[in-house]
Each structure stands twice: as structure tokens, then as C-alpha cells.
Short mmCIF file of N, CA and C in Angstrom, two decimals:
data_model
loop_
_atom_site.label_atom_id
_atom_site.label_comp_id
_atom_site.label_asym_id
_atom_site.label_seq_id
_atom_site.Cartn_x
_atom_site.Cartn_y
_atom_site.Cartn_z
N MET A 4 -1.72 16.75 -7.23
CA MET A 4 -1.79 15.80 -6.14
C MET A 4 -0.74 14.72 -6.36
N THR A 5 -0.09 14.28 -5.30
CA THR A 5 0.96 13.27 -5.42
C THR A 5 0.38 11.89 -5.70
N VAL A 6 1.22 11.01 -6.20
CA VAL A 6 0.80 9.64 -6.47
C VAL A 6 0.41 8.96 -5.15
N LEU A 7 1.13 9.26 -4.08
CA LEU A 7 0.80 8.69 -2.77
C LEU A 7 -0.59 9.15 -2.30
N ASN A 8 -0.87 10.43 -2.45
CA ASN A 8 -2.20 10.94 -2.07
C ASN A 8 -3.31 10.35 -2.93
N ASN A 9 -3.01 10.14 -4.22
CA ASN A 9 -4.00 9.49 -5.10
C ASN A 9 -4.32 8.08 -4.62
N LEU A 10 -3.28 7.35 -4.21
CA LEU A 10 -3.48 5.99 -3.70
C LEU A 10 -4.30 6.04 -2.41
N TYR A 11 -4.00 6.98 -1.55
CA TYR A 11 -4.77 7.14 -0.31
C TYR A 11 -6.26 7.36 -0.61
N LYS A 12 -6.54 8.26 -1.53
CA LYS A 12 -7.93 8.54 -1.89
C LYS A 12 -8.62 7.31 -2.48
N LEU A 13 -7.87 6.54 -3.24
CA LEU A 13 -8.40 5.33 -3.86
C LEU A 13 -8.76 4.27 -2.81
N LEU A 14 -7.90 4.12 -1.80
CA LEU A 14 -8.09 3.06 -0.81
C LEU A 14 -8.97 3.47 0.37
N ASN A 15 -8.96 4.74 0.73
CA ASN A 15 -9.66 5.19 1.93
C ASN A 15 -11.16 4.93 1.82
N GLY A 16 -11.66 4.07 2.70
CA GLY A 16 -13.08 3.76 2.73
C GLY A 16 -13.56 2.78 1.68
N HIS A 17 -12.66 2.25 0.87
CA HIS A 17 -13.08 1.35 -0.21
C HIS A 17 -13.34 -0.08 0.26
N PHE A 18 -12.58 -0.55 1.22
CA PHE A 18 -12.67 -1.95 1.64
C PHE A 18 -13.36 -2.05 3.00
N SER A 19 -14.37 -2.88 3.09
CA SER A 19 -15.12 -3.02 4.34
C SER A 19 -14.28 -3.67 5.45
N TRP A 20 -13.27 -4.43 5.09
CA TRP A 20 -12.43 -5.09 6.10
C TRP A 20 -11.42 -4.14 6.73
N SER A 21 -11.21 -2.97 6.16
CA SER A 21 -10.24 -2.01 6.68
C SER A 21 -10.93 -0.94 7.51
N ASP A 22 -10.46 -0.78 8.74
CA ASP A 22 -11.03 0.23 9.62
C ASP A 22 -10.51 1.62 9.33
N LYS A 23 -9.31 1.70 8.75
CA LYS A 23 -8.66 3.00 8.55
C LYS A 23 -7.54 2.84 7.53
N VAL A 24 -7.20 3.95 6.86
CA VAL A 24 -6.02 4.00 6.00
C VAL A 24 -5.13 5.11 6.55
N TYR A 25 -3.88 4.77 6.84
CA TYR A 25 -2.90 5.75 7.31
C TYR A 25 -1.90 6.01 6.20
N ILE A 26 -1.46 7.26 6.11
CA ILE A 26 -0.50 7.65 5.09
C ILE A 26 0.73 8.24 5.78
N LYS A 27 1.90 7.76 5.43
CA LYS A 27 3.21 8.22 5.90
C LYS A 27 3.58 7.83 7.33
N SER A 28 2.64 7.77 8.25
CA SER A 28 2.98 7.34 9.62
C SER A 28 1.74 6.75 10.29
N ILE A 29 2.00 5.88 11.24
CA ILE A 29 0.93 5.27 12.01
C ILE A 29 0.93 5.94 13.38
N PRO A 30 -0.20 6.47 13.81
CA PRO A 30 -0.24 7.13 15.12
C PRO A 30 0.07 6.14 16.24
N ASP A 31 0.68 6.62 17.30
CA ASP A 31 0.99 5.77 18.45
C ASP A 31 -0.26 5.13 19.04
N LYS A 32 -1.37 5.80 18.90
CA LYS A 32 -2.62 5.31 19.50
C LYS A 32 -3.43 4.42 18.56
N ALA A 33 -2.86 4.01 17.44
CA ALA A 33 -3.59 3.13 16.53
C ALA A 33 -3.87 1.81 17.25
N PRO A 34 -5.14 1.44 17.38
CA PRO A 34 -5.47 0.24 18.16
C PRO A 34 -5.04 -1.05 17.44
N SER A 35 -4.45 -1.96 18.20
CA SER A 35 -4.00 -3.23 17.62
C SER A 35 -5.17 -4.17 17.35
N ASP A 36 -6.34 -3.82 17.86
CA ASP A 36 -7.51 -4.66 17.59
C ASP A 36 -8.33 -4.12 16.41
N SER A 37 -7.67 -3.34 15.54
CA SER A 37 -8.30 -2.90 14.31
C SER A 37 -7.43 -3.33 13.14
N THR A 38 -8.06 -3.49 11.99
CA THR A 38 -7.34 -3.82 10.76
C THR A 38 -7.23 -2.55 9.95
N PHE A 39 -6.00 -2.22 9.55
CA PHE A 39 -5.81 -0.99 8.80
C PHE A 39 -4.77 -1.14 7.72
N ILE A 40 -4.80 -0.19 6.78
CA ILE A 40 -3.84 -0.13 5.68
C ILE A 40 -2.90 1.04 5.95
N PHE A 41 -1.63 0.80 5.72
CA PHE A 41 -0.61 1.84 5.90
C PHE A 41 0.14 1.97 4.58
N ILE A 42 0.20 3.20 4.03
CA ILE A 42 0.86 3.41 2.74
C ILE A 42 1.97 4.46 2.86
N THR A 43 3.06 4.20 2.16
CA THR A 43 4.19 5.13 2.13
C THR A 43 4.84 5.11 0.74
N ASP A 44 5.60 6.16 0.47
CA ASP A 44 6.44 6.17 -0.73
C ASP A 44 7.57 5.18 -0.54
N SER A 45 8.04 4.63 -1.63
CA SER A 45 9.20 3.75 -1.58
C SER A 45 10.33 4.34 -2.40
N THR A 46 10.23 4.27 -3.72
CA THR A 46 11.27 4.84 -4.59
C THR A 46 10.62 5.50 -5.80
N GLN A 47 11.42 6.29 -6.51
CA GLN A 47 10.99 6.91 -7.76
C GLN A 47 12.12 6.71 -8.77
N GLN A 48 11.73 6.44 -10.01
CA GLN A 48 12.72 6.23 -11.06
C GLN A 48 12.30 6.99 -12.31
N LEU A 49 13.26 7.70 -12.88
CA LEU A 49 13.01 8.37 -14.16
C LEU A 49 12.99 7.31 -15.25
N LYS A 50 12.10 7.46 -16.23
CA LYS A 50 11.93 6.46 -17.29
C LYS A 50 11.78 7.15 -18.64
N ASP A 51 11.86 6.33 -19.69
CA ASP A 51 11.61 6.75 -21.06
C ASP A 51 12.49 7.92 -21.49
N PHE A 52 13.79 7.67 -21.49
CA PHE A 52 14.75 8.70 -21.87
C PHE A 52 14.84 8.82 -23.38
N GLY A 53 15.06 10.02 -23.84
CA GLY A 53 15.31 10.30 -25.24
C GLY A 53 15.71 11.75 -25.39
N SER A 54 16.71 12.00 -26.19
CA SER A 54 17.20 13.37 -26.41
C SER A 54 17.57 14.06 -25.10
N ASN A 55 18.24 13.31 -24.24
CA ASN A 55 18.70 13.85 -22.95
C ASN A 55 17.57 14.33 -22.04
N ALA A 56 16.42 13.72 -22.15
CA ALA A 56 15.28 14.09 -21.30
C ALA A 56 14.52 12.82 -20.91
N PHE A 57 13.81 12.88 -19.81
CA PHE A 57 12.94 11.76 -19.43
C PHE A 57 11.50 12.17 -19.69
N ARG A 58 10.67 11.16 -19.96
CA ARG A 58 9.29 11.44 -20.30
C ARG A 58 8.28 10.86 -19.32
N SER A 59 8.76 10.08 -18.37
CA SER A 59 7.86 9.52 -17.37
C SER A 59 8.63 9.21 -16.09
N MET A 60 7.87 8.99 -15.03
CA MET A 60 8.47 8.62 -13.76
C MET A 60 7.68 7.46 -13.19
N GLN A 61 8.41 6.48 -12.70
CA GLN A 61 7.79 5.33 -12.04
C GLN A 61 7.87 5.54 -10.54
N TYR A 62 6.71 5.48 -9.89
CA TYR A 62 6.62 5.63 -8.44
C TYR A 62 6.36 4.26 -7.83
N ASP A 63 7.20 3.86 -6.90
CA ASP A 63 6.97 2.62 -6.16
C ASP A 63 6.41 3.00 -4.79
N LEU A 64 5.33 2.33 -4.43
CA LEU A 64 4.62 2.62 -3.20
C LEU A 64 4.51 1.36 -2.37
N GLU A 65 4.64 1.51 -1.07
CA GLU A 65 4.55 0.37 -0.16
C GLU A 65 3.20 0.40 0.54
N ILE A 66 2.50 -0.72 0.47
CA ILE A 66 1.21 -0.88 1.12
C ILE A 66 1.36 -1.99 2.14
N GLN A 67 1.00 -1.68 3.38
CA GLN A 67 1.03 -2.71 4.42
C GLN A 67 -0.37 -2.85 4.99
N ILE A 68 -0.79 -4.09 5.12
CA ILE A 68 -2.06 -4.39 5.77
C ILE A 68 -1.72 -4.92 7.16
N PHE A 69 -2.15 -4.20 8.18
CA PHE A 69 -1.99 -4.65 9.56
C PHE A 69 -3.32 -5.24 10.01
N TYR A 70 -3.31 -6.53 10.33
CA TYR A 70 -4.53 -7.21 10.71
C TYR A 70 -4.77 -7.09 12.21
N SER A 71 -6.01 -6.95 12.58
CA SER A 71 -6.40 -6.90 13.98
C SER A 71 -5.88 -8.15 14.69
N THR A 72 -5.49 -7.97 15.94
CA THR A 72 -5.05 -9.13 16.74
C THR A 72 -6.22 -10.09 16.98
N LYS A 73 -7.44 -9.64 16.71
CA LYS A 73 -8.64 -10.47 16.87
C LYS A 73 -9.24 -10.85 15.51
N SER A 74 -8.46 -10.70 14.45
CA SER A 74 -8.97 -10.88 13.10
C SER A 74 -9.40 -12.31 12.82
N THR A 75 -10.52 -12.42 12.11
CA THR A 75 -10.98 -13.71 11.59
C THR A 75 -11.00 -13.69 10.06
N LEU A 76 -10.36 -12.66 9.49
CA LEU A 76 -10.34 -12.52 8.04
C LEU A 76 -9.51 -13.62 7.38
N ASP A 77 -9.87 -13.96 6.16
CA ASP A 77 -9.07 -14.84 5.33
C ASP A 77 -8.01 -13.95 4.67
N TYR A 78 -6.80 -13.98 5.20
CA TYR A 78 -5.74 -13.09 4.74
C TYR A 78 -5.50 -13.21 3.23
N ASP A 79 -5.49 -14.42 2.73
CA ASP A 79 -5.25 -14.61 1.29
C ASP A 79 -6.31 -13.89 0.46
N SER A 80 -7.58 -14.03 0.84
CA SER A 80 -8.66 -13.38 0.09
C SER A 80 -8.55 -11.87 0.14
N VAL A 81 -8.23 -11.34 1.32
CA VAL A 81 -8.08 -9.90 1.48
C VAL A 81 -6.97 -9.38 0.58
N GLU A 82 -5.81 -10.03 0.63
CA GLU A 82 -4.65 -9.56 -0.11
C GLU A 82 -4.84 -9.72 -1.62
N LEU A 83 -5.37 -10.84 -2.04
CA LEU A 83 -5.62 -11.03 -3.48
C LEU A 83 -6.66 -10.03 -3.99
N GLY A 84 -7.69 -9.77 -3.21
CA GLY A 84 -8.70 -8.79 -3.60
C GLY A 84 -8.11 -7.39 -3.73
N LEU A 85 -7.24 -7.02 -2.78
CA LEU A 85 -6.58 -5.72 -2.85
C LEU A 85 -5.69 -5.62 -4.09
N MET A 86 -4.92 -6.67 -4.35
CA MET A 86 -4.03 -6.64 -5.52
C MET A 86 -4.82 -6.59 -6.83
N ARG A 87 -5.89 -7.34 -6.93
CA ARG A 87 -6.72 -7.30 -8.14
C ARG A 87 -7.33 -5.91 -8.35
N PHE A 88 -7.78 -5.30 -7.26
CA PHE A 88 -8.33 -3.96 -7.34
C PHE A 88 -7.28 -2.97 -7.83
N LEU A 89 -6.08 -3.04 -7.27
CA LEU A 89 -5.01 -2.11 -7.67
C LEU A 89 -4.63 -2.31 -9.13
N ILE A 90 -4.54 -3.55 -9.57
CA ILE A 90 -4.22 -3.83 -10.98
C ILE A 90 -5.30 -3.23 -11.88
N SER A 91 -6.56 -3.35 -11.47
CA SER A 91 -7.65 -2.80 -12.29
C SER A 91 -7.59 -1.28 -12.38
N LYS A 92 -6.88 -0.64 -11.46
CA LYS A 92 -6.74 0.81 -11.44
C LYS A 92 -5.40 1.28 -12.04
N GLY A 93 -4.68 0.37 -12.69
CA GLY A 93 -3.46 0.76 -13.40
C GLY A 93 -2.17 0.62 -12.62
N TYR A 94 -2.21 0.02 -11.44
CA TYR A 94 -1.00 -0.22 -10.67
C TYR A 94 -0.42 -1.57 -11.07
N VAL A 95 0.87 -1.73 -10.88
CA VAL A 95 1.55 -2.99 -11.13
C VAL A 95 2.06 -3.50 -9.78
N VAL A 96 1.70 -4.73 -9.44
CA VAL A 96 2.21 -5.33 -8.21
C VAL A 96 3.60 -5.86 -8.52
N SER A 97 4.60 -5.28 -7.86
CA SER A 97 5.97 -5.68 -8.18
C SER A 97 6.61 -6.59 -7.13
N ASN A 98 6.04 -6.64 -5.92
CA ASN A 98 6.63 -7.48 -4.89
C ASN A 98 5.62 -7.69 -3.77
N VAL A 99 5.58 -8.90 -3.27
CA VAL A 99 4.80 -9.24 -2.07
C VAL A 99 5.79 -9.89 -1.13
N ARG A 100 6.01 -9.29 0.01
CA ARG A 100 7.12 -9.71 0.87
C ARG A 100 6.80 -10.90 1.77
N GLY A 101 5.57 -11.17 2.05
CA GLY A 101 5.25 -12.27 2.95
C GLY A 101 4.85 -11.74 4.31
N ARG A 102 3.95 -12.46 4.95
CA ARG A 102 3.42 -12.00 6.23
C ARG A 102 4.45 -12.11 7.35
N MET A 103 4.39 -11.12 8.22
CA MET A 103 5.25 -11.09 9.40
C MET A 103 4.36 -10.69 10.58
N GLN A 104 4.95 -10.66 11.77
CA GLN A 104 4.23 -10.18 12.94
C GLN A 104 4.98 -9.02 13.56
N ASP A 105 4.27 -7.94 13.81
CA ASP A 105 4.87 -6.77 14.44
C ASP A 105 5.25 -7.14 15.88
N PRO A 106 6.50 -6.93 16.26
CA PRO A 106 6.94 -7.33 17.61
C PRO A 106 6.35 -6.48 18.74
N ASP A 107 5.86 -5.30 18.42
CA ASP A 107 5.30 -4.43 19.45
C ASP A 107 3.80 -4.65 19.66
N THR A 108 3.07 -4.78 18.55
CA THR A 108 1.61 -4.88 18.66
C THR A 108 1.10 -6.31 18.48
N PHE A 109 1.97 -7.21 18.00
CA PHE A 109 1.62 -8.61 17.73
C PHE A 109 0.59 -8.75 16.61
N GLN A 110 0.49 -7.71 15.78
CA GLN A 110 -0.39 -7.77 14.62
C GLN A 110 0.34 -8.46 13.47
N ASP A 111 -0.35 -9.37 12.80
CA ASP A 111 0.18 -9.90 11.54
C ASP A 111 0.07 -8.79 10.51
N TYR A 112 1.06 -8.71 9.63
CA TYR A 112 0.98 -7.72 8.56
C TYR A 112 1.61 -8.26 7.29
N GLN A 113 1.14 -7.74 6.19
CA GLN A 113 1.64 -8.09 4.86
C GLN A 113 2.11 -6.82 4.17
N THR A 114 3.21 -6.92 3.43
CA THR A 114 3.74 -5.78 2.69
C THR A 114 3.65 -6.07 1.20
N ILE A 115 3.02 -5.15 0.48
CA ILE A 115 2.85 -5.26 -0.97
C ILE A 115 3.44 -4.00 -1.59
N ILE A 116 4.33 -4.19 -2.56
CA ILE A 116 4.93 -3.06 -3.27
C ILE A 116 4.24 -2.95 -4.63
N VAL A 117 3.73 -1.76 -4.92
CA VAL A 117 3.10 -1.52 -6.22
C VAL A 117 3.80 -0.36 -6.89
N SER A 118 3.69 -0.30 -8.20
CA SER A 118 4.26 0.83 -8.92
C SER A 118 3.21 1.42 -9.85
N LYS A 119 3.41 2.69 -10.09
CA LYS A 119 2.51 3.45 -10.98
C LYS A 119 3.41 4.37 -11.80
N THR A 120 3.26 4.34 -13.11
CA THR A 120 4.06 5.18 -13.98
C THR A 120 3.23 6.34 -14.47
N GLU A 121 3.76 7.53 -14.26
CA GLU A 121 3.13 8.76 -14.75
C GLU A 121 3.87 9.19 -16.00
N ARG A 122 3.16 9.32 -17.08
CA ARG A 122 3.78 9.70 -18.35
C ARG A 122 3.55 11.19 -18.63
N GLY A 123 4.38 11.72 -19.50
CA GLY A 123 4.23 13.10 -19.91
C GLY A 123 4.62 14.11 -18.85
N ILE A 124 5.57 13.73 -18.06
CA ILE A 124 6.03 14.64 -16.99
C ILE A 124 6.96 15.68 -17.58
#
């Protein structure tokens, strides 16, 4: 199973504030009055070189939280809770980009980049 699919399984249904988790693409019919998580691959890097071989790979994954246009959630609490959960599961939060608003749906969203290193590849 891919690292992206593992993250999907970890997040899907875990948070009561999230109505859905989408992986790789958001359907055109995704309602803007729902709060959802969208995850995609970002980059991969070979790591731990020795004797002309690599021994691990670092996977960077992008997590976006799209908030309902009717949301009353405390965004800071939601995002900090998600990051703490991911850290407890062995992910490293490497970047938080800051909230923006989607120009098409007018949903506020936050982008969080996490990485996970798989050893013994």
C-alpha cells in the first residue's frame, strides 16, 4: 500500500469535524458547505545513501483542509489537533502555508505539508 493510501486510511473518518476525505482529486460536485480534507502526493526523496545504494525514501504529502462556507469551527484548534495527531503517528510537519480562500467555492483552506520516511526499502 502506498504512503498516500496509508494516510488516507489514517484520516478517513477519524475527525468529527471532517465530512469527507478526498485523495488525489476533489470531485466537481463536492459541496462548498461541507468541511473536508484533501490529500495528495508532493515529492519523494531518496535518503540514507551508502555503498552506492539508498536505504530509505522520504515521502512529502500535502494535506489541505477545506472549511465549509458556513463553518463555525475554530480553525486553529482543528489544524493544531490534526498536526498533533499526525506527529503522534510518525509524520513530520514540514510546512504550514497559511490560510487562503478558494476563488471558486469561497471556502477557506489551509495547506499542511507532512513527510514520512520509509526505511529498509
